[in-house]
Coordinates of N, CA and C in Angstrom, one line a residue:
G1 N -112.4 -46.7 -71.8 CA -111.0 -46.5 -71.6 C -110.2 -47.6 -72.2
L2 N -108.9 -47.5 -72.0 CA -108.0 -48.5 -72.6 C -108.2 -49.9 -72.1
Y3 N -108.5 -50.0 -70.8 CA -108.6 -51.4 -70.2 C -110.0 -51.6 -69.6
Q4 N -111.0 -50.8 -69.9 CA -112.3 -51.0 -69.3 C -113.1 -52.0 -70.1
T5 N -114.0 -52.7 -69.4 CA -114.9 -53.6 -70.1 C -116.0 -52.7 -70.7
A6 N -116.7 -53.2 -71.7 CA -117.7 -52.5 -72.4 C -119.1 -52.5 -71.6
L7 N -119.2 -53.4 -70.6 CA -120.4 -53.6 -69.9 C -120.3 -52.9 -68.5
S8 N -121.4 -52.2 -68.2 CA -121.4 -51.5 -66.9 C -122.0 -52.5 -65.9
A9 N -122.0 -52.1 -64.6 CA -122.6 -53.0 -63.6 C -124.1 -53.2 -63.9
D10 N -124.8 -52.1 -64.4 CA -126.2 -52.3 -64.8 C -126.4 -53.3 -65.9
D11 N -125.5 -53.2 -66.9 CA -125.6 -54.2 -68.0 C -125.4 -55.6 -67.5
L12 N -124.5 -55.8 -66.6 CA -124.3 -57.2 -66.0 C -125.5 -57.6 -65.2
R13 N -126.1 -56.7 -64.5 CA -127.3 -57.1 -63.7 C -128.5 -57.4 -64.7
A14 N -128.6 -56.7 -65.8 CA -129.6 -56.9 -66.8 C -129.4 -58.3 -67.4
L15 N -128.1 -58.6 -67.7 CA -127.8 -59.9 -68.3 C -128.2 -61.1 -67.3
R16 N -127.9 -60.8 -66.1 CA -128.2 -61.9 -65.1 C -129.7 -62.2 -64.9
F17 N -130.5 -61.1 -65.0 CA -131.9 -61.2 -64.7 C -132.8 -61.2 -66.0
A18 N -132.1 -61.4 -67.1 CA -132.8 -61.4 -68.4 C -133.8 -62.6 -68.5
T19 N -134.9 -62.4 -69.1 CA -135.9 -63.5 -69.2 C -135.5 -64.3 -70.4
P20 N -135.3 -65.6 -70.1 CA -134.9 -66.5 -71.2 C -136.2 -66.9 -72.0
P21 N -135.9 -67.4 -73.2 CA -137.0 -67.8 -74.1 C -137.7 -69.0 -73.4
P22 N -139.0 -69.2 -73.6 CA -139.7 -70.4 -73.0 C -139.0 -71.7 -73.4
G23 N -138.9 -72.6 -72.5 CA -138.3 -74.0 -72.8 C -136.8 -74.0 -72.7
R24 N -136.2 -72.9 -72.6 CA -134.7 -72.9 -72.6 C -134.2 -72.3 -71.3
F25 N -134.9 -72.3 -70.3 CA -134.6 -71.7 -69.0 C -133.2 -72.2 -68.5
A26 N -133.1 -73.5 -68.3 CA -131.9 -74.1 -67.8 C -130.6 -73.7 -68.6
L27 N -130.7 -73.9 -69.9 CA -129.6 -73.5 -70.8 C -129.3 -72.1 -70.7
S28 N -130.3 -71.2 -70.6 CA -130.1 -69.8 -70.6 C -129.4 -69.4 -69.2
V29 N -129.9 -70.0 -68.1 CA -129.3 -69.7 -66.8 C -127.8 -70.1 -66.8
L30 N -127.6 -71.3 -67.3 CA -126.2 -71.8 -67.4 C -125.3 -70.9 -68.3
A31 N -125.8 -70.5 -69.4 CA -125.0 -69.7 -70.3 C -124.8 -68.3 -69.7
T32 N -125.8 -67.8 -69.1 CA -125.7 -66.5 -68.4 C -124.7 -66.5 -67.3
T33 N -124.8 -67.6 -66.5 CA -123.9 -67.7 -65.3 C -122.4 -67.9 -65.8
F34 N -122.3 -68.7 -66.9 CA -120.9 -68.9 -67.5 C -120.4 -67.5 -68.0
A35 N -121.2 -66.8 -68.8 CA -120.8 -65.5 -69.3 C -120.4 -64.5 -68.3
L36 N -121.2 -64.5 -67.2 CA -120.9 -63.6 -66.1 C -119.6 -64.0 -65.4
S37 N -119.3 -65.3 -65.2 CA -118.1 -65.7 -64.7 C -116.9 -65.3 -65.5
V38 N -117.0 -65.5 -66.8 CA -116.0 -65.1 -67.7 C -115.7 -63.6 -67.7
L39 N -116.8 -62.8 -67.7 CA -116.7 -61.4 -67.7 C -116.0 -60.9 -66.4
M40 N -116.4 -61.5 -65.3 CA -115.8 -61.2 -64.0 C -114.3 -61.5 -63.9
A41 N -114.0 -62.7 -64.4 CA -112.6 -63.1 -64.5 C -111.8 -62.2 -65.4
L42 N -112.3 -61.8 -66.5 CA -111.7 -60.9 -67.4 C -111.5 -59.5 -66.7
A43 N -112.5 -59.1 -66.0 CA -112.4 -57.8 -65.4 C -111.3 -57.8 -64.3
I44 N -111.2 -58.9 -63.6 CA -110.2 -59.1 -62.5 C -108.8 -59.1 -63.2
L45 N -108.7 -59.9 -64.3 CA -107.4 -60.0 -65.0 C -107.0 -58.7 -65.6
V46 N -108.0 -58.0 -66.2 CA -107.7 -56.7 -66.9 C -107.3 -55.7 -65.8
N47 N -108.0 -55.6 -64.7 CA -107.6 -54.7 -63.6 C -106.3 -55.0 -63.0
T48 N -105.9 -56.3 -62.9 CA -104.6 -56.6 -62.4 C -103.5 -56.0 -63.3
F49 N -103.7 -56.1 -64.6 CA -102.7 -55.5 -65.5 C -102.8 -54.0 -65.7
A50 N -104.1 -53.6 -65.6 CA -104.4 -52.2 -65.8 C -103.8 -51.2 -64.8
M51 N -103.7 -51.7 -63.6 CA -103.2 -50.8 -62.5 C -101.7 -50.8 -62.4
A52 N -101.0 -50.9 -63.5 CA -99.6 -50.9 -63.5 C -99.0 -49.5 -63.2
V53 N -99.8 -48.5 -63.5 CA -99.4 -47.1 -63.3 C -99.8 -46.7 -61.9
T54 N -98.8 -46.2 -61.1 CA -99.1 -45.7 -59.8 C -98.6 -44.2 -59.8
L55 N -99.4 -43.3 -59.3 CA -99.0 -41.9 -59.2 C -99.0 -41.5 -57.8
H56 N -97.9 -41.0 -57.3 CA -97.8 -40.4 -56.0 C -98.0 -38.9 -56.2
G57 N -99.0 -38.4 -55.5 CA -99.3 -37.0 -55.6 C -100.3 -36.4 -54.6
T58 N -100.5 -35.1 -54.8 CA -101.5 -34.4 -53.9 C -102.3 -33.4 -54.8
P59 N -103.4 -33.0 -54.4 CA -104.2 -32.1 -55.1 C -103.5 -30.7 -55.2
Q60 N -102.6 -30.4 -54.3 CA -102.0 -29.1 -54.2 C -100.7 -29.0 -55.0
S61 N -100.4 -30.1 -55.8 CA -99.2 -30.1 -56.6 C -99.6 -30.1 -58.1
R62 N -98.7 -30.5 -58.9 CA -99.0 -30.6 -60.3 C -99.5 -32.0 -60.7
S63 N -99.7 -32.8 -59.7 CA -100.2 -34.2 -59.9 C -101.5 -34.2 -60.6
P64 N -102.5 -33.3 -60.3 CA -103.7 -33.3 -61.1 C -103.6 -33.2 -62.6
L65 N -102.5 -32.6 -63.1 CA -102.3 -32.5 -64.5 C -102.1 -33.9 -65.1
V66 N -101.4 -34.7 -64.3 CA -101.1 -36.1 -64.7 C -102.4 -36.9 -64.6
N67 N -103.1 -36.7 -63.5 CA -104.4 -37.4 -63.3 C -105.4 -37.1 -64.5
W68 N -105.5 -35.8 -64.8 CA -106.4 -35.4 -65.9 C -106.1 -36.1 -67.2
F69 N -104.8 -36.0 -67.6 CA -104.4 -36.6 -68.8 C -104.7 -38.1 -68.8
A70 N -104.4 -38.8 -67.7 CA -104.6 -40.3 -67.6 C -106.1 -40.6 -67.8
I71 N -106.9 -39.8 -67.1 CA -108.4 -40.1 -67.2 C -108.9 -39.8 -68.6
E72 N -108.5 -38.7 -69.2 CA -109.0 -38.3 -70.5 C -108.5 -39.3 -71.6
A73 N -107.3 -39.8 -71.4 CA -106.7 -40.7 -72.4 C -107.1 -42.2 -72.1
G74 N -107.9 -42.4 -71.0 CA -108.3 -43.8 -70.7 C -107.2 -44.7 -70.1
I75 N -106.2 -44.1 -69.5 CA -105.1 -44.8 -68.9 C -105.4 -45.1 -67.5
P76 N -105.6 -46.4 -67.1 CA -105.9 -46.7 -65.7 C -104.7 -46.4 -64.8
F77 N -104.9 -45.9 -63.6 CA -103.9 -45.7 -62.7 C -104.4 -45.7 -61.3
T78 N -103.5 -45.9 -60.3 CA -103.9 -45.8 -58.9 C -103.1 -44.6 -58.3
M79 N -103.8 -44.0 -57.4 CA -103.1 -42.9 -56.6 C -102.5 -43.5 -55.4
A80 N -101.3 -43.0 -55.0 CA -100.6 -43.4 -53.8 C -100.3 -42.1 -53.0
P81 N -100.0 -42.3 -51.7 CA -99.7 -41.2 -50.9 C -98.4 -40.5 -51.5
P82 N -98.2 -39.2 -51.2 CA -97.1 -38.5 -51.7 C -95.7 -39.1 -51.3
R83 N -95.7 -39.6 -50.1 CA -94.5 -40.2 -49.5 C -94.8 -41.5 -48.9
P84 N -93.9 -42.5 -48.9 CA -92.6 -42.4 -49.6 C -92.7 -42.6 -51.1
S85 N -91.8 -42.0 -51.8 CA -91.6 -42.3 -53.2 C -90.1 -42.1 -53.5
N86 N -89.8 -42.5 -54.7 CA -88.3 -42.4 -55.0 C -87.9 -41.1 -55.7
H87 N -88.8 -40.1 -55.7 CA -88.4 -38.8 -56.3 C -87.1 -38.3 -55.6
P88 N -86.2 -38.0 -56.4 CA -84.9 -37.6 -55.9 C -84.9 -36.4 -55.0
F89 N -85.9 -35.5 -55.1 CA -86.0 -34.3 -54.2 C -87.2 -34.5 -53.3
D90 N -87.7 -35.7 -53.1 CA -88.8 -36.0 -52.2 C -90.1 -35.1 -52.5
Q91 N -90.4 -34.9 -53.8 CA -91.5 -34.1 -54.2 C -92.5 -35.0 -55.0
V92 N -93.6 -34.3 -55.4 CA -94.6 -35.0 -56.2 C -94.9 -34.1 -57.4
P93 N -95.3 -34.6 -58.5 CA -95.7 -36.0 -58.7 C -94.5 -36.9 -59.0
F94 N -94.8 -38.2 -58.7 CA -93.8 -39.3 -59.0 C -94.6 -40.4 -59.5
L95 N -94.2 -41.0 -60.6 CA -95.0 -42.1 -61.2 C -94.1 -43.3 -61.3
T96 N -94.7 -44.5 -61.1 CA -94.1 -45.8 -61.3 C -95.0 -46.5 -62.3
D97 N -94.4 -47.4 -63.1 CA -95.1 -48.1 -64.1 C -94.6 -49.5 -64.1
D98 N -95.2 -50.4 -64.7 CA -94.8 -51.8 -64.8 C -93.4 -51.9 -65.4
G99 N -92.6 -52.9 -65.0 CA -91.3 -53.0 -65.5 C -90.3 -52.1 -64.8
G100 N -90.7 -51.5 -63.7 CA -89.8 -50.8 -62.8 C -89.5 -49.3 -63.3
V101 N -90.2 -48.8 -64.3 CA -90.0 -47.5 -64.7 C -90.4 -46.5 -63.6
E102 N -89.6 -45.5 -63.4 CA -89.9 -44.4 -62.4 C -89.7 -43.1 -63.1
V103 N -90.7 -42.2 -62.9 CA -90.6 -40.9 -63.6 C -91.0 -39.8 -62.6
F104 N -90.3 -38.7 -62.6 CA -90.6 -37.6 -61.7 C -90.7 -36.3 -62.5
E105 N -91.5 -35.4 -62.0 CA -91.8 -34.1 -62.6 C -93.0 -34.3 -63.5
S106 N -94.0 -33.4 -63.4 CA -95.3 -33.5 -64.1 C -95.1 -33.6 -65.6
G107 N -94.3 -32.8 -66.2 CA -94.1 -32.8 -67.6 C -93.5 -34.1 -68.1
A108 N -92.5 -34.6 -67.3 CA -91.9 -35.9 -67.7 C -92.9 -37.1 -67.5
C109 N -93.7 -37.0 -66.5 CA -94.8 -38.0 -66.3 C -95.8 -38.0 -67.5
L110 N -96.2 -36.8 -67.9 CA -97.1 -36.6 -69.0 C -96.5 -37.2 -70.3
L111 N -95.3 -36.8 -70.6 CA -94.7 -37.3 -71.8 C -94.5 -38.8 -71.8
Y112 N -94.1 -39.3 -70.6 CA -94.0 -40.8 -70.6 C -95.3 -41.5 -70.8
L113 N -96.4 -41.1 -70.2 CA -97.7 -41.7 -70.4 C -98.1 -41.5 -71.8
A114 N -98.0 -40.4 -72.4 CA -98.4 -40.1 -73.8 C -97.5 -41.0 -74.7
D115 N -96.2 -41.2 -74.5 CA -95.4 -42.0 -75.3 C -95.8 -43.5 -75.2
K116 N -96.0 -43.9 -74.0 CA -96.3 -45.3 -73.8 C -97.8 -45.7 -74.3
Y117 N -98.7 -44.9 -74.0 CA -100.1 -45.2 -74.2 C -100.8 -44.6 -75.4
A118 N -100.2 -43.5 -75.9 CA -101.0 -42.7 -77.0 C -100.1 -42.4 -78.2
S119 N -98.9 -42.7 -78.2 CA -98.0 -42.3 -79.3 C -98.0 -43.4 -80.4
S120 N -98.0 -42.9 -81.6 CA -97.9 -43.8 -82.8 C -96.6 -43.5 -83.6
S121 N -96.0 -42.4 -83.3 CA -94.8 -42.0 -84.1 C -94.0 -40.9 -83.5
A122 N -92.8 -40.8 -83.9 CA -91.9 -39.7 -83.5 C -92.5 -38.3 -83.9
E123 N -93.1 -38.3 -85.1 CA -93.8 -37.1 -85.6 C -94.9 -36.6 -84.6
E124 N -95.7 -37.6 -84.2 CA -96.8 -37.3 -83.3 C -96.2 -36.7 -81.9
R125 N -95.2 -37.4 -81.4 CA -94.6 -36.9 -80.2 C -94.0 -35.5 -80.4
A126 N -93.4 -35.2 -81.5 CA -92.9 -33.9 -81.8 C -93.9 -32.8 -81.8
A127 N -95.2 -33.2 -82.1 CA -96.3 -32.2 -82.1 C -96.7 -31.8 -80.6
W128 N -96.5 -32.7 -79.7 CA -97.0 -32.3 -78.3 C -95.9 -32.0 -77.4
T129 N -94.7 -32.5 -77.6 CA -93.6 -32.3 -76.6 C -93.3 -30.9 -76.4
P130 N -93.2 -30.0 -77.4 CA -92.9 -28.6 -77.1 C -94.0 -27.9 -76.3
W131 N -95.2 -28.3 -76.4 CA -96.3 -27.7 -75.6 C -96.2 -28.1 -74.2
V132 N -95.8 -29.4 -73.9 CA -95.7 -29.8 -72.5 C -94.5 -29.1 -71.9
V133 N -93.4 -29.0 -72.6 CA -92.2 -28.3 -72.1 C -92.6 -26.8 -71.8
W134 N -93.2 -26.2 -72.8 CA -93.6 -24.8 -72.7 C -94.5 -24.6 -71.5
A135 N -95.5 -25.4 -71.3 CA -96.5 -25.3 -70.2 C -95.7 -25.4 -68.9
N136 N -94.8 -26.3 -68.8 CA -94.0 -26.4 -67.5 C -93.1 -25.2 -67.2
S137 N -92.6 -24.6 -68.3 CA -91.7 -23.5 -68.0 C -92.4 -22.2 -68.0
E138 N -93.5 -22.0 -68.7 CA -94.1 -20.7 -68.8 C -95.5 -20.6 -68.3
L139 N -96.3 -21.6 -68.6 CA -97.8 -21.5 -68.3 C -98.1 -21.4 -66.9
D140 N -97.4 -22.1 -66.0 CA -97.6 -22.1 -64.6 C -97.5 -20.7 -64.1
G141 N -96.4 -20.0 -64.5 CA -96.3 -18.6 -64.0 C -97.4 -17.7 -64.5
L142 N -97.8 -17.9 -65.7 CA -98.9 -17.1 -66.3 C -100.2 -17.3 -65.6
C143 N -100.5 -18.6 -65.2 CA -101.7 -18.9 -64.5 C -101.7 -18.5 -63.1
F144 N -100.6 -18.6 -62.4 CA -100.6 -18.5 -60.9 C -99.6 -17.4 -60.4
G145 N -98.9 -16.8 -61.3 CA -97.9 -15.9 -60.9 C -96.8 -16.5 -60.0
A146 N -96.6 -17.8 -60.3 CA -95.6 -18.6 -59.4 C -94.2 -18.1 -59.7
V147 N -93.4 -18.2 -58.7 CA -92.0 -18.0 -58.7 C -91.3 -19.3 -58.4
P148 N -90.3 -19.7 -59.1 CA -89.6 -21.0 -58.8 C -89.2 -21.0 -57.4
G149 N -89.5 -22.1 -56.7 CA -89.2 -22.3 -55.3 C -90.2 -21.7 -54.3
D150 N -91.1 -20.8 -54.8 CA -92.1 -20.2 -54.0 C -93.5 -20.6 -54.5
H151 N -94.2 -21.4 -53.8 CA -95.4 -21.9 -54.3 C -96.7 -21.1 -54.1
R152 N -96.5 -19.9 -53.6 CA -97.7 -19.1 -53.3 C -98.2 -18.5 -54.6
V153 N -99.5 -18.4 -54.7 CA -100.2 -17.8 -55.8 C -100.1 -16.3 -55.7
R154 N -99.6 -15.7 -56.7 CA -99.4 -14.2 -56.7 C -100.3 -13.5 -57.7
G155 N -101.3 -14.1 -58.2 CA -102.1 -13.5 -59.2 C -101.9 -14.2 -60.6
E156 N -102.8 -13.9 -61.5 CA -102.7 -14.5 -62.8 C -102.5 -13.5 -63.9
S157 N -102.0 -14.0 -65.0 CA -101.8 -13.1 -66.2 C -102.7 -13.6 -67.4
M158 N -103.4 -14.7 -67.3 CA -104.1 -15.3 -68.4 C -105.2 -14.4 -68.9
S159 N -105.7 -13.5 -68.1 CA -106.7 -12.6 -68.6 C -106.2 -11.3 -69.2
K160 N -104.9 -11.3 -69.4 CA -104.2 -10.0 -69.9 C -103.5 -10.3 -71.2
P161 N -104.3 -10.1 -72.3 CA -103.7 -10.4 -73.7 C -102.5 -9.5 -74.0
E162 N -102.3 -8.4 -73.3 CA -101.1 -7.6 -73.6 C -99.8 -8.3 -73.1
V163 N -100.0 -9.3 -72.3 CA -98.8 -10.1 -71.9 C -98.4 -10.9 -73.2
R164 N -97.2 -10.8 -73.7 CA -96.8 -11.4 -74.9 C -97.2 -12.9 -75.1
S165 N -96.9 -13.7 -74.1 CA -97.2 -15.1 -74.2 C -98.7 -15.4 -74.2
V166 N -99.5 -14.6 -73.4 CA -100.9 -14.8 -73.4 C -101.5 -14.4 -74.7
G167 N -101.1 -13.3 -75.3 CA -101.6 -12.8 -76.6 C -101.3 -13.8 -77.7
R168 N -100.1 -14.3 -77.7 CA -99.8 -15.3 -78.7 C -100.6 -16.6 -78.5
L169 N -100.7 -17.1 -77.3 CA -101.6 -18.3 -77.1 C -103.0 -18.0 -77.5
D170 N -103.5 -16.8 -77.3 CA -104.9 -16.5 -77.8 C -104.9 -16.6 -79.3
Q171 N -103.9 -16.1 -79.9 CA -103.9 -16.1 -81.4 C -103.9 -17.6 -81.9
I172 N -103.0 -18.4 -81.3 CA -102.9 -19.8 -81.7 C -104.2 -20.5 -81.5
L173 N -104.8 -20.4 -80.3 CA -106.1 -21.1 -80.1 C -107.3 -20.5 -80.8
G174 N -107.1 -19.2 -81.2 CA -108.2 -18.6 -82.0 C -108.3 -19.3 -83.4
G175 N -107.3 -19.9 -83.9 CA -107.3 -20.5 -85.2 C -107.6 -22.0 -85.2
R176 N -107.6 -22.6 -84.0 CA -107.8 -24.1 -83.9 C -108.3 -24.4 -82.5
E177 N -108.9 -25.6 -82.4 CA -109.5 -26.0 -81.1 C -108.4 -26.6 -80.2
W178 N -107.4 -27.3 -80.8 CA -106.5 -28.1 -80.0 C -105.1 -27.6 -80.3
L179 N -104.2 -27.7 -79.3 CA -102.8 -27.2 -79.5 C -102.0 -28.2 -80.4
G180 N -102.3 -29.5 -80.3 CA -101.6 -30.4 -81.1 C -102.5 -31.4 -81.7
G181 N -102.6 -31.5 -83.0 CA -103.4 -32.5 -83.6 C -104.9 -32.1 -83.7
D182 N -105.7 -33.1 -84.0 CA -107.2 -32.8 -84.2 C -108.0 -33.2 -83.0
G183 N -107.4 -33.5 -81.9 CA -108.2 -33.9 -80.7 C -107.4 -33.8 -79.5
F184 N -108.0 -34.3 -78.4 CA -107.3 -34.3 -77.1 C -106.0 -35.0 -77.2
S185 N -105.0 -34.4 -76.6 CA -103.7 -35.0 -76.5 C -103.0 -34.5 -75.2
V186 N -101.8 -34.9 -75.0 CA -101.1 -34.4 -73.8 C -100.7 -32.9 -74.0
A187 N -100.8 -32.4 -75.2 CA -100.5 -30.9 -75.4 C -101.4 -30.0 -74.7

């Protein structure tokens, strides 16, 4: 991930208990202890800065979309209870980031994280932004039969290619693996 160390806990244990070459035991123990201390200090320092993203949410909301993208993109984050948050309508998801940035609504949270942690250009952002906006306005209803303001699941349409949007999405994904670019993105 973006802020993860390359060594696992097992790697660190293996380093600590590695057999030193003969005659160099004291130097090896000292070097290993020093290396472990530096790695632990770096891990603490990295985790201090890495946890700048906080997401208020619940599994029953659109928060898991934001969690999924953050995990796949290697963006470290912490989960917080849904309330209190500064969402103007007292809903979730609601994201805070370092520097006092506050973002509400799943699509806005996704676009903010992609822009901050994954974007290299306006052209790249232009490739995924329409898909995020489309998913928020259309895909939810296709997947769950949702009606704005009514969160009950009413059935799905994704298995019905005769529905215009479903048929078109099938066509698009039939010709490529990803909606935007050559790999995983926020799209």
